[in-house]
Tab-separated table of C-alpha atoms in Angstrom:
chain	number	residue	atom	x	y	z
T	100	PRO	CA	103.901	65.751	97.126
T	101	GLU	CA	102.323	66.056	100.543
T	102	ARG	CA	101.676	69.631	101.730
T	103	LYS	CA	102.272	70.117	105.419
T	104	ARG	CA	102.112	73.762	106.225
T	105	CYS	CA	100.375	77.020	105.300
T	106	VAL	CA	102.337	79.771	103.482
T	107	LEU	CA	100.932	83.231	102.928
T	108	ALA	CA	101.854	86.819	102.112
T	109	PHE	CA	99.936	90.169	102.009
T	110	ASP	CA	100.127	92.824	99.310
T	111	SER	CA	101.385	96.371	99.940
T	112	ARG	CA	97.954	97.688	100.757
T	113	VAL	CA	97.024	94.664	102.905
T	114	GLU	CA	93.887	94.349	100.748
T	115	ARG	CA	94.793	90.979	99.196
T	116	PHE	CA	96.771	87.994	100.331
T	117	ALA	CA	98.297	85.001	98.564
T	118	ILE	CA	98.028	81.649	100.298
T	119	ASP	CA	99.068	78.034	99.797
T	120	PRO	CA	97.000	76.443	102.579
T	121	GLY	CA	98.941	73.178	102.585
T	122	ASP	CA	95.689	71.168	102.377
T	123	GLY	CA	96.427	69.429	99.103
T	124	SER	CA	94.435	71.840	96.969
T	125	PRO	CA	96.227	72.787	93.760
T	126	GLY	CA	98.066	76.067	93.353
T	127	ILE	CA	98.078	79.394	95.122
T	128	SER	CA	94.915	81.290	95.991
T	129	ILE	CA	94.800	85.083	95.770
T	130	ARG	CA	92.069	86.258	98.174
T	131	SER	CA	90.403	89.376	99.479
T	132	VAL	CA	91.287	90.551	103.012
T	133	ALA	CA	87.802	92.052	103.366
T	134	ASP	CA	85.907	88.792	103.201
T	135	GLY	CA	88.367	86.063	102.429
T	136	SER	CA	86.831	85.347	98.984
T	137	GLU	CA	89.052	83.968	96.262
T	138	ILE	CA	89.986	86.500	93.486
T	139	ARG	CA	92.168	84.230	91.421
T	140	ARG	CA	93.888	80.817	91.591
T	141	LEU	CA	97.391	80.341	90.222
T	142	VAL	CA	98.132	76.795	89.158
T	143	ALA	CA	101.341	75.679	87.499
T	144	GLY	CA	102.313	72.355	89.150
T	145	PRO	CA	101.965	70.171	92.176
T	146	GLU	CA	104.784	71.853	94.127
T	147	ALA	CA	104.151	73.073	97.650
T	148	ALA	CA	105.167	76.747	98.138
T	149	GLN	CA	107.665	77.478	100.859
T	150	PHE	CA	107.680	81.251	100.640
T	151	LEU	CA	105.574	83.892	98.824
T	152	ARG	CA	106.379	87.554	98.171
T	153	PHE	CA	104.448	90.350	96.395
T	154	SER	CA	106.334	92.923	94.354
T	155	PRO	CA	106.097	96.518	95.689
T	156	ASP	CA	103.585	97.437	92.970
T	157	ASP	CA	101.587	94.243	93.659
T	158	ARG	CA	101.716	93.189	89.966
T	159	HIS	CA	103.938	90.170	90.530
T	160	LEU	CA	104.205	87.345	93.011
T	161	ALA	CA	107.352	85.351	93.680
T	162	GLU	CA	106.733	81.723	94.699
T	163	ALA	CA	109.648	79.709	96.075
T	164	TYR	CA	109.319	75.961	96.316
T	165	PRO	CA	111.840	73.194	97.106
T	166	GLN	CA	113.639	71.313	94.406
T	167	GLY	CA	115.798	68.646	96.133
T	168	LYS	CA	118.106	70.498	98.556
T	169	GLU	CA	117.709	73.733	96.663
T	170	HIS	CA	114.750	75.864	95.401
T	171	ARG	CA	113.082	77.153	92.327
T	172	ILE	CA	111.394	80.536	92.109
T	173	ARG	CA	108.437	81.088	89.898
T	174	LEU	CA	107.393	84.644	89.078
T	175	TRP	CA	103.677	85.228	88.457
T	176	ASP	CA	102.154	88.125	86.541
T	177	LEU	CA	99.021	88.627	88.705
T	178	GLU	CA	97.207	90.711	86.093
T	179	ARG	CA	97.335	87.848	83.541
T	180	GLY	CA	97.466	85.006	86.049
T	181	ALA	CA	100.473	83.550	84.228
T	182	ALA	CA	103.911	82.363	85.350
T	183	ASP	CA	106.402	84.367	83.252
T	184	LEU	CA	109.767	83.413	84.679
T	185	LEU	CA	111.268	80.361	86.442
T	186	PHE	CA	114.649	80.461	88.199
T	187	SER	CA	116.893	77.812	89.773
T	188	ALA	CA	117.847	79.165	93.137
T	189	GLY	CA	119.905	78.068	96.153
T	190	ARG	CA	119.154	76.656	99.616
T	191	SER	CA	117.310	79.624	101.050
T	192	ALA	CA	113.653	80.058	100.102
T	193	THR	CA	113.712	83.722	101.193
T	194	ALA	CA	116.920	84.884	99.503
T	195	HIS	CA	115.310	86.949	96.768
T	196	ALA	CA	113.974	90.448	96.386
T	197	PHE	CA	112.130	92.837	94.024
T	198	SER	CA	113.650	96.259	93.343
T	199	PRO	CA	111.705	99.182	94.872
T	200	ASP	CA	110.329	100.149	91.460
T	201	SER	CA	109.362	96.503	90.772
T	202	THR	CA	111.303	96.387	87.503
T	203	ARG	CA	114.116	93.985	88.613
T	204	PHE	CA	114.373	90.791	90.595
T	205	ALA	CA	117.461	89.473	92.438
T	206	PHE	CA	117.973	85.994	93.919
T	207	ALA	CA	120.659	83.704	95.266
T	208	ARG	CA	122.131	80.847	93.355
T	209	ALA	CA	124.333	78.101	94.773
T	210	GLY	CA	128.016	79.048	94.696
T	211	GLY	CA	127.560	82.653	95.780
T	212	GLU	CA	126.219	84.155	92.555
T	213	VAL	CA	123.479	86.772	92.866
T	214	PRO	CA	122.012	87.484	89.442
T	215	VAL	CA	119.560	90.408	88.787
T	216	TYR	CA	116.904	90.095	86.091
T	217	GLU	CA	114.711	92.586	84.347
T	218	LEU	CA	111.063	91.594	84.691
T	219	ALA	CA	109.872	93.186	81.430
T	220	THR	CA	112.320	91.307	79.221
T	221	GLY	CA	113.386	88.351	81.357
T	222	ALA	CA	117.034	89.241	80.688
T	223	GLU	CA	119.838	89.211	83.202
T	224	VAL	CA	121.009	92.818	83.579
T	225	ALA	CA	123.472	92.576	86.455
T	226	GLY	CA	125.091	90.142	88.870
T	227	PHE	CA	127.311	89.941	91.918
T	228	GLN	CA	129.544	87.322	93.502
T	229	ALA	CA	129.064	87.108	97.280
T	230	GLY	CA	131.827	84.516	97.844
T	231	ASP	CA	129.342	82.082	99.432
T	232	GLU	CA	125.744	81.317	98.874
T	233	ALA	CA	123.435	84.114	99.989
T	234	VAL	CA	120.872	83.469	102.731
T	235	ALA	CA	119.191	86.897	102.575
T	236	LEU	CA	119.267	89.950	100.407
T	237	ALA	CA	117.491	93.362	100.052
T	238	PHE	CA	117.520	96.296	97.659
T	239	HIS	CA	118.362	99.738	98.889
T	240	PRO	CA	115.338	102.079	98.741
T	241	GLY	CA	117.114	103.930	95.927
T	242	GLY	CA	117.455	100.702	93.971
T	243	ARG	CA	121.150	101.137	93.231
T	244	LYS	CA	122.593	98.980	96.080
T	245	LEU	CA	121.964	95.416	97.229
T	246	ALA	CA	122.632	94.126	100.725
T	247	VAL	CA	123.590	90.433	100.870
T	248	ALA	CA	124.086	88.097	103.829
T	249	THR	CA	125.653	84.660	103.293
T	250	PHE	CA	125.594	81.253	104.976
T	251	ALA	CA	129.380	81.359	105.531
T	252	ASP	CA	129.843	84.263	107.960
T	253	GLY	CA	128.158	87.035	109.888
T	254	ARG	CA	129.277	89.866	107.630
T	255	LEU	CA	126.971	91.786	105.296
T	256	ARG	CA	128.103	92.801	101.811
T	257	ILE	CA	126.599	95.897	100.206
T	258	PHE	CA	127.036	95.826	96.457
T	259	ASP	CA	126.753	98.945	94.317
T	260	PHE	CA	125.212	98.674	90.869
T	261	ASP	CA	127.538	101.463	89.726
T	262	GLY	CA	130.550	99.247	90.408
T	263	GLY	CA	133.433	99.025	92.895
T	264	GLU	CA	134.203	96.601	95.747
T	265	PRO	CA	131.349	95.762	98.117
T	266	ALA	CA	131.191	97.513	101.479
T	267	ILE	CA	131.447	95.171	104.436
T	268	LEU	CA	129.048	95.815	107.290
T	269	GLY	CA	128.513	94.081	110.629
T	270	ASP	CA	130.007	91.082	112.399
T	271	LEU	CA	127.175	88.867	113.650
T	272	PRO	CA	127.736	86.039	116.128
T	273	ARG	CA	125.385	83.714	114.198
T	274	ARG	CA	124.066	83.344	110.673
T	275	ALA	CA	121.642	86.015	109.469
T	276	SER	CA	118.158	85.148	108.289
T	277	TRP	CA	116.792	88.428	106.872
T	278	VAL	CA	117.969	91.886	105.892
T	279	GLU	CA	115.885	95.042	105.641
T	280	TRP	CA	116.663	98.702	104.789
T	281	SER	CA	114.876	101.522	106.537
T	282	PRO	CA	112.857	103.620	104.102
T	283	ASP	CA	115.464	106.338	104.014
T	284	GLY	CA	118.385	103.868	103.704
T	285	VAL	CA	120.020	105.222	106.880
T	286	LEU	CA	119.571	101.959	108.862
T	287	LEU	CA	119.931	98.339	107.947
T	288	ALA	CA	118.258	95.708	110.176
T	289	VAL	CA	119.523	92.098	110.214
T	290	THR	CA	117.645	89.251	111.937
T	291	CYS	CA	119.803	86.497	113.276
T	292	MET	CA	119.673	82.891	114.321
T	293	ASP	CA	120.774	83.816	117.842
T	294	GLY	CA	117.325	85.281	118.599
T	295	ARG	CA	118.425	88.884	118.182
T	296	THR	CA	118.021	91.617	115.580
T	297	TYR	CA	120.878	94.001	114.863
T	298	VAL	CA	120.279	97.497	113.518
T	299	PHE	CA	123.300	99.087	111.861
T	300	ARG	CA	123.955	102.627	110.678
T	301	THR	CA	124.864	102.345	107.020
T	302	ARG	CA	126.957	105.508	106.932
T	303	ASP	CA	129.648	104.269	109.269
T	304	GLY	CA	128.684	100.580	109.872
T	305	ARG	CA	128.218	101.069	113.630
T	306	LEU	CA	125.615	99.180	115.594
T	307	GLN	CA	122.720	101.490	116.406
T	308	ALA	CA	120.661	99.014	118.426
T	309	GLY	CA	120.600	95.360	119.407
T	310	LEU	CA	117.039	94.029	119.804
T	311	GLU	CA	116.801	91.112	122.229
T	312	GLY	CA	113.772	89.346	123.607
T	313	HIS	CA	112.500	86.673	121.187
T	314	GLN	CA	112.688	83.112	122.487
T	315	GLY	CA	113.895	81.569	119.246
T	316	SER	CA	115.595	82.400	115.962
T	317	VAL	CA	114.283	85.635	114.427
T	318	THR	CA	113.012	84.919	110.871
T	319	HIS	CA	112.138	88.267	109.405
T	320	CYS	CA	111.642	91.947	110.016
T	321	ALA	CA	110.018	95.024	108.453
T	322	PHE	CA	110.288	98.795	108.918
T	323	SER	CA	107.146	100.865	108.942
T	324	ARG	CA	106.813	103.213	105.964
T	325	ALA	CA	107.669	106.124	108.231
T	326	GLY	CA	110.709	104.273	109.577
T	327	SER	CA	109.730	104.832	113.191
T	328	LEU	CA	108.833	101.207	113.945
T	329	LEU	CA	110.520	97.873	113.284
T	330	ALA	CA	108.473	94.679	113.429
T	331	THR	CA	110.244	91.328	114.028
T	332	SER	CA	108.905	87.771	114.038
T	333	ALA	CA	110.531	84.595	115.197
T	334	TRP	CA	110.107	80.877	115.674
T	335	ASP	CA	108.506	81.642	119.065
T	336	THR	CA	105.428	82.643	117.039
T	337	THR	CA	105.399	86.246	118.302
T	338	THR	CA	105.764	89.598	116.663
T	339	ARG	CA	107.592	92.420	118.460
T	340	PHE	CA	107.434	96.108	117.645
T	341	TRP	CA	110.561	98.185	118.383
T	342	ASP	CA	111.911	101.661	118.156
T	343	PRO	CA	114.813	100.952	115.769
T	344	TRP	CA	116.879	103.947	116.969
T	345	THR	CA	116.754	103.300	120.743
T	346	GLY	CA	116.137	99.513	120.743
T	347	ARG	CA	113.061	100.069	123.038
T	348	LEU	CA	110.505	97.310	122.911
T	349	ILE	CA	107.077	98.808	122.315
T	350	LEU	CA	104.779	95.812	122.038
T	351	THR	CA	104.810	92.000	121.925
T	352	THR	CA	101.922	90.085	120.402
T	353	SER	CA	101.174	86.522	119.324
T	354	GLY	CA	101.179	85.726	115.629
T	355	SER	CA	103.780	86.202	112.856
T	356	PHE	CA	103.426	89.113	110.466
T	357	ALA	CA	103.475	88.267	106.744
T	358	GLY	CA	104.548	90.923	104.286
T	359	GLY	CA	105.075	94.510	105.306
T	360	PHE	CA	103.327	97.605	106.695
T	361	SER	CA	100.578	98.922	104.413
T	362	ARG	CA	100.774	102.207	102.703
T	363	GLY	CA	100.099	104.818	105.406
T	364	ASP	CA	101.292	102.429	108.153
T	365	ARG	CA	97.727	101.614	109.133
T	366	ARG	CA	97.688	97.818	108.668
T	367	LEU	CA	99.869	94.787	109.024
T	368	GLY	CA	98.838	91.257	108.054
T	369	PHE	CA	99.700	88.271	110.185
T	370	ASN	CA	99.433	84.475	110.357
T	371	PHE	CA	98.262	82.953	113.646
T	372	SER	CA	98.800	79.222	113.786
T	373	HIS	CA	97.619	76.688	111.163
T	374	CYS	CA	96.579	79.206	108.538
T	375	HIS	CA	94.478	81.434	110.787
T	376	TRP	CA	95.198	84.854	109.371
T	377	GLY	CA	94.227	88.344	110.349
T	378	VAL	CA	95.089	92.017	110.102
T	379	TRP	CA	96.351	94.299	112.845
T	380	GLU	CA	94.997	97.856	112.573
T	381	LEU	CA	97.495	100.480	113.753
T	382	ALA	CA	96.821	104.029	114.746
T	383	ALA	CA	98.521	106.676	116.853
T	384	SER	CA	97.411	107.832	120.294
T	385	GLY	CA	99.859	110.515	121.266
T	386	ALA	CA	103.310	108.999	121.168
T	387	ARG	CA	102.032	105.473	121.988
T	388	PRO	CA	101.082	103.062	119.265
T	389	MET	CA	97.603	101.569	119.445
T	390	VAL	CA	97.865	98.058	117.932
T	391	ASP	CA	95.031	95.625	117.172
T	392	ARG	CA	95.714	92.501	119.127
T	393	SER	CA	92.274	90.918	118.828
T	394	LEU	CA	93.615	87.409	118.366
T	395	ALA	CA	96.561	87.777	120.780
T	396	PRO	CA	95.903	87.034	124.438
T	397	LEU	CA	97.182	89.474	127.043
T	398	SER	CA	98.751	88.501	130.383
T	399	SER	CA	95.643	89.964	132.012
T	400	MET	CA	95.472	91.112	135.671
T	401	ASP	CA	91.838	92.306	135.884
T	402	ALA	CA	88.931	93.418	133.650
T	403	SER	CA	85.872	95.620	133.746
T	404	PHE	CA	82.812	96.242	131.611
T	405	SER	CA	81.469	99.748	130.825
T	406	PRO	CA	78.044	100.520	132.387
T	407	ASP	CA	76.258	99.896	129.040
T	408	GLY	CA	78.220	96.662	128.450
T	409	ARG	CA	79.621	97.810	125.138
T	410	LEU	CA	83.266	98.080	126.195
T	411	LEU	CA	85.577	95.737	128.039
T	412	ALA	CA	88.756	97.102	129.651
T	413	VAL	CA	91.587	94.669	130.407
T	414	ALA	CA	94.535	95.568	132.651
T	415	ALA	CA	97.599	93.452	131.825
T	416	LEU	CA	101.323	93.068	132.261
T	417	GLU	CA	101.793	94.602	128.819
T	418	GLY	CA	99.508	97.604	129.258
T	419	LEU	CA	95.846	98.530	128.903
T	420	GLY	CA	93.512	97.061	126.248
T	421	VAL	CA	89.923	98.122	125.506
T	422	TRP	CA	87.615	95.962	123.433
T	423	ASP	CA	84.489	97.058	121.611
T	424	VAL	CA	82.305	94.062	122.511
T	425	GLU	CA	79.500	94.973	120.077
T	426	ALA	CA	81.867	95.314	117.145
T	427	ARG	CA	83.950	92.352	118.352
T	428	ARG	CA	87.197	94.185	117.815
T	429	LEU	CA	89.977	95.829	119.809
T	430	ALA	CA	89.314	99.555	120.173
T	431	GLY	CA	92.851	100.196	121.285
T	432	PHE	CA	95.842	99.000	123.175
T	433	ALA	CA	98.324	101.234	125.010
T	434	SER	CA	101.743	99.775	125.670
T	435	VAL	CA	102.291	101.436	129.092
T	436	GLY	CA	103.631	98.492	131.025
T	437	LEU	CA	101.958	96.850	134.030
T	438	THR	CA	98.381	97.959	134.839
T	439	ARG	CA	96.360	96.273	137.620
T	440	THR	CA	92.730	97.370	138.044
T	441	PRO	CA	90.505	99.108	135.496
T	442	ILE	CA	87.242	100.763	136.649
T	443	PHE	CA	84.722	102.520	134.482
T	444	GLU	CA	83.037	105.675	135.826
T	445	PRO	CA	79.273	105.386	136.259
T	446	ASP	CA	78.593	107.466	133.107
T	447	GLY	CA	81.128	105.485	131.093
T	448	ARG	CA	83.027	108.624	130.090
T	449	GLY	CA	86.164	107.745	132.027
T	450	LEU	CA	88.252	104.781	132.981
T	451	LEU	CA	90.286	104.701	136.238
T	452	VAL	CA	93.352	102.450	136.068
T	453	THR	CA	95.727	101.536	138.837
T	454	GLY	CA	99.328	100.507	138.468
T	455	PRO	CA	102.916	100.969	139.744
T	456	ARG	CA	102.828	104.653	138.864
T	457	GLY	CA	99.636	105.440	140.758
T	458	ILE	CA	96.068	106.006	139.470
T	459	HIS	CA	95.317	107.490	136.021
T	460	ARG	CA	92.054	108.507	134.422
T	461	TRP	CA	91.619	107.648	130.729
T	462	PRO	CA	88.864	109.661	129.013
T	463	VAL	CA	86.549	107.440	126.975
T	464	THR	CA	84.826	108.909	123.899
T	465	VAL	CA	82.229	106.904	121.977
T	466	ASP	CA	81.008	108.491	118.668
T	467	GLY	CA	78.864	106.124	116.695
T	468	GLY	CA	81.142	103.256	115.640
T	469	SER	CA	84.282	105.042	116.824
T	470	VAL	CA	85.813	104.531	120.214
T	471	ARG	CA	88.737	106.567	121.590
T	472	VAL	CA	90.466	106.024	124.911
T	473	GLY	CA	92.993	108.392	126.410
T	474	PRO	CA	95.375	110.083	126.748
T	475	PRO	CA	95.708	109.329	130.501
T	476	VAL	CA	95.694	112.001	133.218
T	477	PRO	CA	97.320	111.171	136.615
T	478	LEU	CA	94.975	111.396	139.652
T	479	SER	CA	97.284	110.048	142.355
T	480	THR	CA	100.985	109.094	142.682
T	481	ILE	CA	100.403	106.444	145.355
T	482	ALA	CA	103.386	104.148	144.904
T	483	ASP	CA	102.541	100.740	143.458
T	484	CYS	CA	98.775	101.132	143.631
T	485	THR	CA	97.375	97.617	143.611
T	486	GLN	CA	93.595	97.751	143.923
T	487	ALA	CA	90.739	100.253	143.856
T	488	VAL	CA	86.896	100.340	144.383
T	489	LEU	CA	84.687	103.085	143.129
T	490	SER	CA	81.367	103.985	144.809
T	491	ARG	CA	78.168	103.575	142.730
T	492	ASP	CA	77.766	107.342	142.325
T	493	GLY	CA	81.379	107.673	141.258
T	494	ARG	CA	82.147	110.249	144.025
T	495	ARG	CA	84.374	108.067	146.259
T	496	LEU	CA	87.373	105.935	145.386
T	497	VAL	CA	89.061	103.617	147.859
T	498	VAL	CA	92.598	102.452	146.930
T	499	SER	CA	95.285	100.267	148.413
T	500	GLY	CA	98.952	100.388	147.705
T	501	GLU	CA	102.338	99.639	149.050
């Protein structure tokens, strides 16, 4: 059959990725993130993958492909390069999940059945009846509960492997598309076809935060390993980073993340239009996340090169970005809101930035291949500072504001 779109997923370390490029080449390619080279090719049939997912221990890969109006799921053993199990699933290509310890696999069948299989033996070891076909499901971090969202209604059912009636959580206005537990199991995030993401407290079922801003149905989400960030992607081809407790939007960037945060929360893989993939590098600068947005254009206001031409500072609606031109990478991005004019000091050791909250000086430290910018120090509280000009010797600064 004709392949029309690229499908990819990253492993838990964001060191490898699986890709069906949709170019007619057979099978799924497992490649290195470092240089894009192929490590292994998995070929079992001519089917075009619609969704890929690594197991938490990276030993298995789930491949969902369409079979009429429903799907089949093929489970690959990546160490042997062999397809061990094949399941007949329902309408949703994403309604399946590995257990946190990678020993079990749950998926949705037509009619509301959610069977759970043991990977080592291929035997069905548990099963639940959701009442209607599941559209999304996720294991609790402890592995003894399973959250299930269905096509029929906006309620979530949390099944307990130890028995009993399922707990009912949430009342969404539209159908869910993805469910995700926080690492400690305290929160449950649900993406929805109404363009919002709902974060519930699992203890009492109350809504903790409603995340709104995507211009299209939200397709999937992921908590950082520390649980302090929630990433969401949508049909508007953007990824947004949120504080899941307050609902505060931290950063918006182009591209759709694929997989989850790496161990240590330092990397997140993404797909950027027609199989162009990349990796965002994440690090902390005080309380503000510094996120690699090297392929994501900013709504820039002004820009300035450092005296030696190595760095490029960009003031934007979203914040302040600094690029290492020599290394061709983003040195850092601070999500501080609107900034207007960036000016490097003559010695390159400081960056003066104007904005609605006045003028701030950002220290710039270059140590070999490492570049660090910030934290900012306020120099003036001139309201809504719009422009500034620095004398050549760096001793005088002329500013304008409202």
